[in-house]
Amino acid sequence: GQSLEQPSEVTAVEGAIVQINCTYQTSGFYGLSWYQQHDGGAPTFLSYNALDGLEETGRFSSFLSRSDSYGYLLLQELQMKDSASYFCAVRNNAGKSTFGDGTTLTVKP
Amino acid sequence: EAQVTQNPRYLITVTGKKLTVTCSQNMNHEYMSWYRQDPGLGLRQIYYSMNVEVTDKGDVPEGYKVSRKEKRNFPLILESPSPNQTSLYFCASRPGESPYEQYFGPGTRLTVT
């Protein structure tokens, strides 16, 4: 089966940089994605990596190392509105998706 | 407006009473999926569909059924709901060629007493 591990909580101050790590186990790896969710609302897509390296989208970047089965989400210039839960998710080549349990990010003034 | 809609948004029901949660998308997406989310946990995939008439089990399919007769609709059926199916349910869709970006519906909060 597929499984992922990510920290349960992270706290940072406004304007800082925070990194949320994710390690995964899967067979037939297809891609690793990141989603943001505010207070039980609909998750929204942030970033995706299928190949090794860094993908940058504005203040958010995501990194993947397939050999290490590891990725991270980097959030820069943190804002209060970034306080939310962040999920990594792995997809295999059969279309099956598995999400991590989420990391709750708290941004303090 | 491109969106995924779910109905109902909230439902309280009793054990054993069959129910259906509808999901519809207007983006012509091939792929659709159902997830459940419980407190402190991530989204767990129940079923997914790569296209019309093609469905596959996710990680937690027991107690659920789905069908994909039309591209836009992917209903979730609970034939005999039980209290352990009390959860927040999300439907999602994405284009077949998309690497991974899924669009999620607003969620359905189900309580089974």
PDB file of C-alpha atoms in Angstrom:
ATOM      1  CA  GLY A   1       0.000   0.000   0.000  1.00  0.00           C
ATOM      2  CA  GLN A   2       0.861   3.650   0.153  1.00  0.00           C
ATOM      3  CA  SER A   3       1.726   5.669   3.249  1.00  0.00           C
ATOM      4  CA  LEU A   4       3.060   9.107   4.066  1.00  0.00           C
ATOM      5  CA  GLU A   5       4.547  10.806   7.117  1.00  0.00           C
ATOM      6  CA  GLN A   6       4.564  14.495   7.844  1.00  0.00           C
ATOM      7  CA  PRO A   7       4.874  16.488  11.074  1.00  0.00           C
ATOM      8  CA  SER A   8       1.612  17.102  12.866  1.00  0.00           C
ATOM      9  CA  GLU A   9       2.265  20.729  13.810  1.00  0.00           C
ATOM     10  CA  VAL A  10       4.570  23.576  12.836  1.00  0.00           C
ATOM     11  CA  THR A  11       4.656  27.092  14.251  1.00  0.00           C
ATOM     12  CA  ALA A  12       6.372  30.106  12.709  1.00  0.00           C
ATOM     13  CA  VAL A  13       6.211  33.889  12.831  1.00  0.00           C
ATOM     14  CA  GLU A  14       4.901  36.240  10.199  1.00  0.00           C
ATOM     15  CA  GLY A  15       7.463  36.983   7.492  1.00  0.00           C
ATOM     16  CA  ALA A  16       9.519  33.871   8.216  1.00  0.00           C
ATOM     17  CA  ILE A  17      10.183  30.798   6.079  1.00  0.00           C
ATOM     18  CA  VAL A  18       8.890  27.371   7.030  1.00  0.00           C
ATOM     19  CA  GLN A  19       9.536  23.930   5.571  1.00  0.00           C
ATOM     20  CA  ILE A  20       7.104  21.023   5.894  1.00  0.00           C
ATOM     21  CA  ASN A  21       8.651  17.642   5.203  1.00  0.00           C
ATOM     22  CA  CYS A  22       6.979  14.557   3.816  1.00  0.00           C
ATOM     23  CA  THR A  23       8.286  11.034   3.412  1.00  0.00           C
ATOM     24  CA  TYR A  24       6.324   8.430   1.529  1.00  0.00           C
ATOM     25  CA  GLN A  25       6.125   4.776   0.623  1.00  0.00           C
ATOM     26  CA  THR A  26       4.461   3.610  -2.550  1.00  0.00           C
ATOM     27  CA  SER A  27       4.795   1.322  -5.511  1.00  0.00           C
ATOM     28  CA  GLY A  28       4.488   2.748  -8.978  1.00  0.00           C
ATOM     29  CA  PHE A  29       5.189   6.338  -7.921  1.00  0.00           C
ATOM     30  CA  TYR A  30       3.596   8.906 -10.219  1.00  0.00           C
ATOM     31  CA  GLY A  31       3.763  12.192  -8.342  1.00  0.00           C
ATOM     32  CA  LEU A  32       3.726  14.054  -5.039  1.00  0.00           C
ATOM     33  CA  SER A  33       1.339  16.926  -4.447  1.00  0.00           C
ATOM     34  CA  TRP A  34       0.622  19.472  -1.766  1.00  0.00           C
ATOM     35  CA  TYR A  35      -2.757  20.824  -0.692  1.00  0.00           C
ATOM     36  CA  GLN A  36      -3.878  23.520   1.710  1.00  0.00           C
ATOM     37  CA  GLN A  37      -7.015  23.278   3.804  1.00  0.00           C
ATOM     38  CA  HIS A  38      -8.549  25.941   6.023  1.00  0.00           C
ATOM     39  CA  ASP A  39     -10.770  24.804   8.921  1.00  0.00           C
ATOM     40  CA  GLY A  40     -12.436  21.802   7.247  1.00  0.00           C
ATOM     41  CA  GLY A  41     -13.056  23.630   3.992  1.00  0.00           C
ATOM     42  CA  ALA A  42     -12.294  22.213   0.580  1.00  0.00           C
ATOM     43  CA  PRO A  43      -8.612  21.378   0.067  1.00  0.00           C
ATOM     44  CA  THR A  44      -6.947  23.520  -2.575  1.00  0.00           C
ATOM     45  CA  PHE A  45      -4.057  22.438  -4.744  1.00  0.00           C
ATOM     46  CA  LEU A  46      -0.704  24.128  -4.146  1.00  0.00           C
ATOM     47  CA  SER A  47       2.036  22.297  -5.983  1.00  0.00           C
ATOM     48  CA  TYR A  48       3.060  19.083  -7.705  1.00  0.00           C
ATOM     49  CA  ASN A  49       6.315  17.229  -8.359  1.00  0.00           C
ATOM     50  CA  ALA A  50       6.771  14.256 -10.639  1.00  0.00           C
ATOM     51  CA  LEU A  51      10.500  14.695 -11.199  1.00  0.00           C
ATOM     52  CA  ASP A  52      13.327  15.435  -8.791  1.00  0.00           C
ATOM     53  CA  GLY A  53      13.984  19.050  -8.015  1.00  0.00           C
ATOM     54  CA  LEU A  54      12.313  22.246  -6.969  1.00  0.00           C
ATOM     55  CA  GLU A  55       9.034  23.659  -8.303  1.00  0.00           C
ATOM     56  CA  GLU A  56       8.338  27.289  -7.475  1.00  0.00           C
ATOM     57  CA  THR A  57       4.924  28.933  -7.478  1.00  0.00           C
ATOM     58  CA  GLY A  58       5.008  32.394  -5.968  1.00  0.00           C
ATOM     59  CA  ARG A  59       5.694  32.192  -2.238  1.00  0.00           C
ATOM     60  CA  PHE A  60       5.332  28.418  -2.273  1.00  0.00           C
ATOM     61  CA  SER A  61       7.913  25.929  -3.494  1.00  0.00           C
ATOM     62  CA  SER A  62       7.947  22.165  -3.434  1.00  0.00           C
ATOM     63  CA  PHE A  63      10.856  19.785  -3.668  1.00  0.00           C
ATOM     64  CA  LEU A  64      11.074  16.104  -4.507  1.00  0.00           C
ATOM     65  CA  SER A  65      13.784  13.467  -4.206  1.00  0.00           C
ATOM     66  CA  ARG A  66      12.471  10.198  -5.609  1.00  0.00           C
ATOM     67  CA  SER A  67      15.570   8.260  -4.547  1.00  0.00           C
ATOM     68  CA  ASP A  68      14.937   9.301  -0.925  1.00  0.00           C
ATOM     69  CA  SER A  69      11.111   9.057  -1.181  1.00  0.00           C
ATOM     70  CA  TYR A  70      11.076  12.528   0.297  1.00  0.00           C
ATOM     71  CA  GLY A  71       9.637  15.895  -0.456  1.00  0.00           C
ATOM     72  CA  TYR A  72       8.991  19.189   1.221  1.00  0.00           C
ATOM     73  CA  LEU A  73       6.857  22.281   0.906  1.00  0.00           C
ATOM     74  CA  LEU A  74       8.562  25.604   1.481  1.00  0.00           C
ATOM     75  CA  LEU A  75       6.506  28.620   2.396  1.00  0.00           C
ATOM     76  CA  GLN A  76       8.223  32.001   2.263  1.00  0.00           C
ATOM     77  CA  GLU A  77       7.232  35.413   3.581  1.00  0.00           C
ATOM     78  CA  LEU A  78       4.654  33.834   5.830  1.00  0.00           C
ATOM     79  CA  GLN A  79       1.363  35.648   6.283  1.00  0.00           C
ATOM     80  CA  MET A  80      -1.322  35.160   8.903  1.00  0.00           C
ATOM     81  CA  LYS A  81      -3.641  33.752   6.238  1.00  0.00           C
ATOM     82  CA  ASP A  82      -1.172  30.895   5.691  1.00  0.00           C
ATOM     83  CA  SER A  83      -2.329  29.399   8.996  1.00  0.00           C
ATOM     84  CA  ALA A  84      -3.976  26.201   7.782  1.00  0.00           C
ATOM     85  CA  SER A  85      -3.440  22.461   7.406  1.00  0.00           C
ATOM     86  CA  TYR A  86      -1.088  21.273   4.687  1.00  0.00           C
ATOM     87  CA  PHE A  87      -1.276  17.805   3.200  1.00  0.00           C
ATOM     88  CA  CYS A  88       1.163  15.930   1.042  1.00  0.00           C
ATOM     89  CA  ALA A  89      -0.358  13.324  -1.241  1.00  0.00           C
ATOM     90  CA  VAL A  90       1.183  10.609  -3.349  1.00  0.00           C
ATOM     91  CA  ARG A  91      -0.341   9.201  -6.477  1.00  0.00           C
ATOM     92  CA  ASN A  92       0.616   5.912  -8.091  1.00  0.00           C
ATOM     93  CA  ASN A  93       0.457   5.070 -11.782  1.00  0.00           C
ATOM     94  CA  ALA A  94      -2.901   3.311 -11.329  1.00  0.00           C
ATOM     95  CA  GLY A  95      -4.503   6.580 -10.255  1.00  0.00           C
ATOM     96  CA  LYS A  96      -4.769   5.749  -6.573  1.00  0.00           C
ATOM     97  CA  SER A  97      -4.171   8.675  -4.212  1.00  0.00           C
ATOM     98  CA  THR A  98      -3.077   8.631  -0.594  1.00  0.00           C
ATOM     99  CA  PHE A  99      -2.872  11.694   1.625  1.00  0.00           C
ATOM    100  CA  GLY A 100      -0.757  12.273   4.704  1.00  0.00           C
ATOM    101  CA  ASP A 101      -2.460  13.136   7.984  1.00  0.00           C
ATOM    102  CA  GLY A 102      -1.656  16.795   7.531  1.00  0.00           C
ATOM    103  CA  THR A 103       0.527  19.432   9.168  1.00  0.00           C
ATOM    104  CA  THR A 104      -1.157  22.233  11.055  1.00  0.00           C
ATOM    105  CA  LEU A 105       0.749  25.457  10.455  1.00  0.00           C
ATOM    106  CA  THR A 106       0.236  28.262  12.937  1.00  0.00           C
ATOM    107  CA  VAL A 107       1.592  31.657  11.951  1.00  0.00           C
ATOM    108  CA  LYS A 108       2.086  34.055  14.847  1.00  0.00           C
ATOM    109  CA  PRO A 109       2.439  37.849  14.653  1.00  0.00           C
TER     110      PRO A 109
ATOM    111  CA  GLU B   1     -18.103  28.927 -13.131  1.00  0.00           C
ATOM    112  CA  ALA B   2     -15.952  25.793 -13.100  1.00  0.00           C
ATOM    113  CA  GLN B   3     -16.796  23.817 -10.007  1.00  0.00           C
ATOM    114  CA  VAL B   4     -17.480  20.559  -8.229  1.00  0.00           C
ATOM    115  CA  THR B   5     -20.810  20.467  -6.416  1.00  0.00           C
ATOM    116  CA  GLN B   6     -21.973  18.077  -3.726  1.00  0.00           C
ATOM    117  CA  ASN B   7     -25.404  17.525  -2.241  1.00  0.00           C
ATOM    118  CA  PRO B   8     -26.422  17.538   0.464  1.00  0.00           C
ATOM    119  CA  ARG B   9     -23.886  19.640   2.340  1.00  0.00           C
ATOM    120  CA  TYR B  10     -25.109  18.387   5.715  1.00  0.00           C
ATOM    121  CA  LEU B  11     -26.995  15.224   6.538  1.00  0.00           C
ATOM    122  CA  ILE B  12     -28.055  13.564   9.760  1.00  0.00           C
ATOM    123  CA  THR B  13     -29.469  10.085   9.339  1.00  0.00           C
ATOM    124  CA  VAL B  14     -30.036   6.847  11.225  1.00  0.00           C
ATOM    125  CA  THR B  15     -28.256   3.540  11.043  1.00  0.00           C
ATOM    126  CA  GLY B  16     -29.329   1.386   8.135  1.00  0.00           C
ATOM    127  CA  LYS B  17     -31.190   4.002   6.113  1.00  0.00           C
ATOM    128  CA  LYS B  18     -29.779   4.026   2.583  1.00  0.00           C
ATOM    129  CA  LEU B  19     -28.489   7.357   1.356  1.00  0.00           C
ATOM    130  CA  THR B  20     -26.814   8.865  -1.682  1.00  0.00           C
ATOM    131  CA  VAL B  21     -24.479  11.834  -1.803  1.00  0.00           C
ATOM    132  CA  THR B  22     -24.337  13.348  -5.254  1.00  0.00           C
ATOM    133  CA  CYS B  23     -21.265  14.829  -6.896  1.00  0.00           C
ATOM    134  CA  SER B  24     -21.236  16.710 -10.157  1.00  0.00           C
ATOM    135  CA  GLN B  25     -18.528  18.589 -12.063  1.00  0.00           C
ATOM    136  CA  ASN B  26     -18.913  20.925 -15.031  1.00  0.00           C
ATOM    137  CA  MET B  27     -15.297  20.816 -16.242  1.00  0.00           C
ATOM    138  CA  ASN B  28     -15.520  17.705 -18.433  1.00  0.00           C
ATOM    139  CA  HIS B  29     -12.968  15.960 -16.224  1.00  0.00           C
ATOM    140  CA  GLU B  30     -12.268  12.286 -16.787  1.00  0.00           C
ATOM    141  CA  TYR B  31     -11.106  11.510 -13.255  1.00  0.00           C
ATOM    142  CA  MET B  32     -13.338  11.710 -10.194  1.00  0.00           C
ATOM    143  CA  SER B  33     -12.808  10.536  -6.646  1.00  0.00           C
ATOM    144  CA  TRP B  34     -14.404  10.339  -3.217  1.00  0.00           C
ATOM    145  CA  TYR B  35     -12.579  10.921   0.080  1.00  0.00           C
ATOM    146  CA  ARG B  36     -13.530  10.902   3.700  1.00  0.00           C
ATOM    147  CA  GLN B  37     -11.836  12.989   6.342  1.00  0.00           C
ATOM    148  CA  ASP B  38     -11.956  12.321  10.060  1.00  0.00           C
ATOM    149  CA  PRO B  39     -10.635  14.605  12.829  1.00  0.00           C
ATOM    150  CA  GLY B  40      -6.852  14.758  12.889  1.00  0.00           C
ATOM    151  CA  LEU B  41      -6.523  12.606   9.833  1.00  0.00           C
ATOM    152  CA  GLY B  42      -5.861  13.256   6.204  1.00  0.00           C
ATOM    153  CA  LEU B  43      -8.189  12.488   3.359  1.00  0.00           C
ATOM    154  CA  ARG B  44      -8.648   8.801   2.784  1.00  0.00           C
ATOM    155  CA  GLN B  45      -9.681   7.728  -0.678  1.00  0.00           C
ATOM    156  CA  ILE B  46     -12.862   5.670  -0.858  1.00  0.00           C
ATOM    157  CA  TYR B  47     -13.309   5.087  -4.600  1.00  0.00           C
ATOM    158  CA  TYR B  48     -12.047   6.678  -7.759  1.00  0.00           C
ATOM    159  CA  SER B  49     -12.991   6.616 -11.415  1.00  0.00           C
ATOM    160  CA  MET B  50     -10.619   7.153 -14.315  1.00  0.00           C
ATOM    161  CA  ASN B  51     -13.509   7.539 -16.770  1.00  0.00           C
ATOM    162  CA  VAL B  52     -17.130   6.589 -17.450  1.00  0.00           C
ATOM    163  CA  GLU B  53     -17.971   3.020 -16.387  1.00  0.00           C
ATOM    164  CA  VAL B  54     -14.507   2.600 -14.795  1.00  0.00           C
ATOM    165  CA  THR B  55     -14.277   2.603 -11.006  1.00  0.00           C
ATOM    166  CA  ASP B  56     -11.644   1.326  -8.586  1.00  0.00           C
ATOM    167  CA  LYS B  57     -11.347   0.922  -4.849  1.00  0.00           C
ATOM    168  CA  GLY B  58      -9.313   3.346  -2.822  1.00  0.00           C
ATOM    169  CA  ASP B  59      -7.984   2.724   0.668  1.00  0.00           C
ATOM    170  CA  VAL B  60     -11.327   2.564   2.541  1.00  0.00           C
ATOM    171  CA  PRO B  61     -14.064   1.240   0.198  1.00  0.00           C
ATOM    172  CA  GLU B  62     -15.922  -0.979   2.692  1.00  0.00           C
ATOM    173  CA  GLY B  63     -19.531   0.079   3.184  1.00  0.00           C
ATOM    174  CA  TYR B  64     -19.638   2.315   0.118  1.00  0.00           C
ATOM    175  CA  LYS B  65     -20.689   1.989  -3.498  1.00  0.00           C
ATOM    176  CA  VAL B  66     -20.194   4.286  -6.459  1.00  0.00           C
ATOM    177  CA  SER B  67     -21.254   4.442 -10.073  1.00  0.00           C
ATOM    178  CA  ARG B  68     -20.052   6.437 -13.074  1.00  0.00           C
ATOM    179  CA  LYS B  69     -22.723   6.318 -15.738  1.00  0.00           C
ATOM    180  CA  GLU B  70     -22.045   9.835 -16.964  1.00  0.00           C
ATOM    181  CA  LYS B  71     -18.841  11.790 -17.119  1.00  0.00           C
ATOM    182  CA  ARG B  72     -20.075  14.656 -14.953  1.00  0.00           C
ATOM    183  CA  ASN B  73     -21.654  12.648 -12.089  1.00  0.00           C
ATOM    184  CA  PHE B  74     -20.123  10.353  -9.495  1.00  0.00           C
ATOM    185  CA  PRO B  75     -22.600   9.562  -6.695  1.00  0.00           C
ATOM    186  CA  LEU B  76     -21.539   7.936  -3.428  1.00  0.00           C
ATOM    187  CA  ILE B  77     -23.998   5.390  -2.055  1.00  0.00           C
ATOM    188  CA  LEU B  78     -24.183   4.121   1.498  1.00  0.00           C
ATOM    189  CA  GLU B  79     -26.484   1.111   1.371  1.00  0.00           C
ATOM    190  CA  SER B  80     -26.666   0.625   5.137  1.00  0.00           C
ATOM    191  CA  PRO B  81     -24.928   3.480   6.940  1.00  0.00           C
ATOM    192  CA  SER B  82     -23.347   2.865  10.324  1.00  0.00           C
ATOM    193  CA  PRO B  83     -22.087   5.323  12.963  1.00  0.00           C
ATOM    194  CA  ASN B  84     -18.453   4.697  11.951  1.00  0.00           C
ATOM    195  CA  GLN B  85     -19.293   6.324   8.617  1.00  0.00           C
ATOM    196  CA  THR B  86     -19.911   9.626  10.342  1.00  0.00           C
ATOM    197  CA  SER B  87     -17.378  11.832   8.617  1.00  0.00           C
ATOM    198  CA  LEU B  88     -16.689  14.739   6.294  1.00  0.00           C
ATOM    199  CA  TYR B  89     -16.842  13.621   2.672  1.00  0.00           C
ATOM    200  CA  PHE B  90     -15.189  15.311  -0.286  1.00  0.00           C
ATOM    201  CA  CYS B  91     -15.636  14.688  -3.966  1.00  0.00           C
ATOM    202  CA  ALA B  92     -12.846  15.708  -6.348  1.00  0.00           C
ATOM    203  CA  SER B  93     -12.158  15.736 -10.068  1.00  0.00           C
ATOM    204  CA  ARG B  94      -9.278  16.434 -12.422  1.00  0.00           C
ATOM    205  CA  PRO B  95      -8.632  16.306 -16.160  1.00  0.00           C
ATOM    206  CA  GLY B  96      -7.282  12.986 -17.351  1.00  0.00           C
ATOM    207  CA  GLU B  97      -4.094  14.570 -18.606  1.00  0.00           C
ATOM    208  CA  SER B  98      -3.493  16.673 -15.511  1.00  0.00           C
ATOM    209  CA  PRO B  99      -0.440  15.584 -13.547  1.00  0.00           C
ATOM    210  CA  TYR B 100      -2.222  15.821 -10.284  1.00  0.00           C
ATOM    211  CA  GLU B 101      -4.239  18.977  -9.651  1.00  0.00           C
ATOM    212  CA  GLN B 102      -7.538  17.908  -8.160  1.00  0.00           C
ATOM    213  CA  TYR B 103     -10.496  20.226  -7.720  1.00  0.00           C
ATOM    214  CA  PHE B 104     -12.462  19.524  -4.570  1.00  0.00           C
ATOM    215  CA  GLY B 105     -16.129  20.008  -3.834  1.00  0.00           C
ATOM    216  CA  PRO B 106     -17.235  21.893  -0.696  1.00  0.00           C
ATOM    217  CA  GLY B 107     -17.720  18.748   1.380  1.00  0.00           C
ATOM    218  CA  THR B 108     -20.652  16.878   2.879  1.00  0.00           C
ATOM    219  CA  ARG B 109     -20.810  16.498   6.631  1.00  0.00           C
ATOM    220  CA  LEU B 110     -22.587  13.234   7.422  1.00  0.00           C
ATOM    221  CA  THR B 111     -23.726  12.120  10.851  1.00  0.00           C
ATOM    222  CA  VAL B 112     -25.104   8.612  11.333  1.00  0.00           C
ATOM    223  CA  THR B 113     -26.851   8.008  14.673  1.00  0.00           C
TER     224      THR B 113
END
